[in-house]
Short mmCIF file of C-alpha atoms in Angstrom, two decimals:
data_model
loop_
_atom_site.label_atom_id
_atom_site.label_comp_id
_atom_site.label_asym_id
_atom_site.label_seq_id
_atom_site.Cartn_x
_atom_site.Cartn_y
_atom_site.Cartn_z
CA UNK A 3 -27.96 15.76 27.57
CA UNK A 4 -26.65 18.11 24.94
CA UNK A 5 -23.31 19.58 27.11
CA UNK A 6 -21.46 18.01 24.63
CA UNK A 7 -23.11 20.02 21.83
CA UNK A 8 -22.71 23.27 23.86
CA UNK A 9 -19.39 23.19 24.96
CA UNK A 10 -18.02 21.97 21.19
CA UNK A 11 -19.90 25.51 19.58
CA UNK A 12 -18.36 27.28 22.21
CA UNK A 13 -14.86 25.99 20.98
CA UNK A 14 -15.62 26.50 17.39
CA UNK A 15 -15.22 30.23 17.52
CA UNK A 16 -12.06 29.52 19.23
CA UNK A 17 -10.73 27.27 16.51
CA UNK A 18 -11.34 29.49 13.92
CA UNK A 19 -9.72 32.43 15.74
CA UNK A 20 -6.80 29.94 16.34
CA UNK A 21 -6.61 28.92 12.67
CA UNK A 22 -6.98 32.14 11.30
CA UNK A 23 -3.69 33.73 13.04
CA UNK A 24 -2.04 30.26 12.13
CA UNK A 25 -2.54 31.20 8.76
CA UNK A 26 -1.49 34.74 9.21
CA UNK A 27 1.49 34.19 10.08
CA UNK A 28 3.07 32.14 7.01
CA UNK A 29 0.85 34.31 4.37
CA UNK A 30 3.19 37.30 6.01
CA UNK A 31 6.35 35.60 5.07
CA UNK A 32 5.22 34.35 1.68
CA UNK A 33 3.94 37.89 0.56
CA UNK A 34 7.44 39.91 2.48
CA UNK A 35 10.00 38.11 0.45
CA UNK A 36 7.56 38.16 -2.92
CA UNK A 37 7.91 41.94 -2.35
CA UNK A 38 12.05 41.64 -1.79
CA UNK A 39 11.91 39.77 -4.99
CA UNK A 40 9.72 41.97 -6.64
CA UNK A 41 12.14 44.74 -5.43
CA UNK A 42 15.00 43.44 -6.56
CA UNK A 43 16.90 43.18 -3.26
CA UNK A 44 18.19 39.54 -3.76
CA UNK A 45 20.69 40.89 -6.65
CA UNK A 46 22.51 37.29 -6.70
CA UNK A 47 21.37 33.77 -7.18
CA UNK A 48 22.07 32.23 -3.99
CA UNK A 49 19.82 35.22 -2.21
CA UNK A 50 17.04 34.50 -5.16
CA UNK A 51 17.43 30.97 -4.14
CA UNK A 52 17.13 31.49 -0.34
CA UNK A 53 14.41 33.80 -1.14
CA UNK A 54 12.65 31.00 -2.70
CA UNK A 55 12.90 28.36 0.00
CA UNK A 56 11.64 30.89 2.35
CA UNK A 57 8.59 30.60 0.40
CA UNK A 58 8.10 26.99 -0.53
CA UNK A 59 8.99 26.63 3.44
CA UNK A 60 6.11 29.09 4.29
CA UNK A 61 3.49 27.43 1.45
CA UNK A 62 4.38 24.01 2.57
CA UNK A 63 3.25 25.21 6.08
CA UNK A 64 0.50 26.74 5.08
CA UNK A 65 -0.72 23.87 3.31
CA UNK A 66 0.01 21.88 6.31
CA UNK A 67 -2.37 23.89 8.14
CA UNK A 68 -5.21 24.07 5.69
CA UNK A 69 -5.38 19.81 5.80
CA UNK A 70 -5.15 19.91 9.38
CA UNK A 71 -8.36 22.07 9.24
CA UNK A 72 -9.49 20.03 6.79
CA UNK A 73 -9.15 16.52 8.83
CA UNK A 74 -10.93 18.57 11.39
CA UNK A 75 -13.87 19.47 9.79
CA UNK A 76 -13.79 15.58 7.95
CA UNK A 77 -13.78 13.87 11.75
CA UNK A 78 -16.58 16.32 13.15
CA UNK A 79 -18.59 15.91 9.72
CA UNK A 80 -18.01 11.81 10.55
CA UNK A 81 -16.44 11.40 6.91
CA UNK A 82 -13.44 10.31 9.17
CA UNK A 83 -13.67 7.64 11.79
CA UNK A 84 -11.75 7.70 15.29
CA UNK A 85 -10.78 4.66 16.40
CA UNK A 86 -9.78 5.18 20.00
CA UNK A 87 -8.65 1.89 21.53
CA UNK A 88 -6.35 1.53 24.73
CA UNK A 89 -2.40 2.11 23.51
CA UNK A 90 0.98 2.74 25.57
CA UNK A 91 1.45 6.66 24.78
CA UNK A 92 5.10 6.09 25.03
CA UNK A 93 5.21 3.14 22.55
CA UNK A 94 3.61 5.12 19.70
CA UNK A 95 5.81 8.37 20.35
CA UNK A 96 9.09 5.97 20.49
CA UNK A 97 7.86 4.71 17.10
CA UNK A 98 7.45 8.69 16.06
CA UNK A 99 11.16 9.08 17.28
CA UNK A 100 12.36 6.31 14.20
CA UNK A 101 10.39 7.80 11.89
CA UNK A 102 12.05 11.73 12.34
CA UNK A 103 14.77 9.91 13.27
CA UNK A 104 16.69 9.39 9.82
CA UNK A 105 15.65 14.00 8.64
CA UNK A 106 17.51 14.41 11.98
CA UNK A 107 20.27 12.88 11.20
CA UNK A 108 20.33 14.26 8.15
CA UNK A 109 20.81 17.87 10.00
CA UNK A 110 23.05 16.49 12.90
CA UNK A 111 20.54 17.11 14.97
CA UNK A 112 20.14 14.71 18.09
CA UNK A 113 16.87 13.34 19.02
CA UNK A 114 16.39 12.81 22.88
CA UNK A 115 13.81 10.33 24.47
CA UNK A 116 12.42 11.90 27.83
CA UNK A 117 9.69 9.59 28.13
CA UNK A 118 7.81 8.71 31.52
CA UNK A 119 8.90 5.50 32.99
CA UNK A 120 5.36 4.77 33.91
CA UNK A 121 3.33 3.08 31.61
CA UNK A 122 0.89 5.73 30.37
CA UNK A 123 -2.21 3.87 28.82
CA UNK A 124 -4.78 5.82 27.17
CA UNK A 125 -8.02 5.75 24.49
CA UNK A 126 -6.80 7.36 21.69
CA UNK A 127 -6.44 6.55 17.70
CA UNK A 128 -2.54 5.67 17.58
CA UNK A 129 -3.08 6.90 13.84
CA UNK A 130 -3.50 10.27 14.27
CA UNK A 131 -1.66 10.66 17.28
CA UNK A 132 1.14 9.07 15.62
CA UNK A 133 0.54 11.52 13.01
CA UNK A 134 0.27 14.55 15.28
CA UNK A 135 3.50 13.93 16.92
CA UNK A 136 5.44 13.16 13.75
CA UNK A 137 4.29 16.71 12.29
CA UNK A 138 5.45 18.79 15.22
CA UNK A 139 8.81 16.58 15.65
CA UNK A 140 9.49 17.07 11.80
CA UNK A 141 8.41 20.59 12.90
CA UNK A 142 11.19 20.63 15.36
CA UNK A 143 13.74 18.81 13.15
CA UNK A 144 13.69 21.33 10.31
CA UNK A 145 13.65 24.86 12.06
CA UNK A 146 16.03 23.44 14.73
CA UNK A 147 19.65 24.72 13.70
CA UNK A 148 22.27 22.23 12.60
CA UNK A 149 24.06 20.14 15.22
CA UNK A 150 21.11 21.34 17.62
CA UNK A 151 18.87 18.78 20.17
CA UNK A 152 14.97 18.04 19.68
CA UNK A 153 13.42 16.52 22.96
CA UNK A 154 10.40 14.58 23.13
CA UNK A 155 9.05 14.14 26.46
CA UNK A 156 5.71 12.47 28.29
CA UNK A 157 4.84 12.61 31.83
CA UNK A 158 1.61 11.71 33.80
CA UNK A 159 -0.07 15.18 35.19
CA UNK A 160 -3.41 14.52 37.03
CA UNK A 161 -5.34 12.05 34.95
CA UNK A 162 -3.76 13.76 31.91
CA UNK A 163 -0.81 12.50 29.90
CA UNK A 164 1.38 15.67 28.43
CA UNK A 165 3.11 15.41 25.76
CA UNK A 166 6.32 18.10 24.89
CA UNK A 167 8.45 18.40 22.19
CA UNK A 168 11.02 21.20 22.65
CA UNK A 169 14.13 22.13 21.02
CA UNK A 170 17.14 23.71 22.95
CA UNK A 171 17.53 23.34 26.34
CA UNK A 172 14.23 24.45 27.83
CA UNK A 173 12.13 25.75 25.05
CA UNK A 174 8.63 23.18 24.65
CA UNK A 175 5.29 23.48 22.78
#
């Protein structure tokens, strides 16, 4: 049976599409304020500085992106090994929560727990789940305003376990 096969190189074009605008988007930023630097429109040293951490901000995403491809292309090649093994979803994204918790703080920003109160078992590697969720809450955390409110929440859908993190009121990804 090779509908595995099949349906993974139909994906692939997909991925790269996906990755591709990914990338777009923070090589836009990095090469806009190059050019207002180039141009000299940040005359003082606080808009040089801003300037700047617009682009470390936009590299450091970028980056971000590239080993996410990377880890990709490492677990299909099998240079990486998945260890799925039954977890509780919600006790590996309340352990996520303590570990964003302390950059949050930092920015005032409060971190709210909208898990399921069902238990929601699943096979997965609580590694790079773990990992997953901590990117796009520290995701959350840093272009969430000051004083703002990052929500993390599960639910069972189906026989499917979504997972939001949203910042505002009803914004999620």
């Amino acid at each position: 049976d090779v509908t595995a096969e099949r349906d993974m190189n139909r994906q692939h074009p997909e991925v790269v599409s996906a990755a591709s605008h990914e990338r777009k988007a923070p090589l836009a930023g990095i090469k806009a304020y190059v050019e207002l630097l180039a141009d000299g429109d940040a005359e003082d040293e606080a808009a040089r500085d801003e300037f700047l951490g617009v682009i470390n901000g936009q590299a450091d995403r970028l980056q971000r992106l590239v080993e996410n491809l990377l880890n990709i292309a490492r677990i299909e090649a099998g240079v990486v090994k998945v260890s799925k093994q039954s977890h509780s979803v919600n006790e590996i994204l309340s352990e996520t929560l303590s570990v964003v918790g302390p950059s949050a703080e930092m920015k005032q920003i409060t971190l709210v727990s909208d898990l399921s109160p069902l238990y929601l078992g699943a096979l997965v590697d609580r590694d790079m789940l773990s990992q997953a969720v901590i990117n796009l809450l520290s995701n959350a955390v840093k272009y969430t305003p000051c004083g703002g409110k990052v929500t993390l929440r599960s639910r069972l859908a189906d026989h499917e376990i979504p997972i939001a993190i949203g910042s505002g009121v009803e914004t999620y990804v």
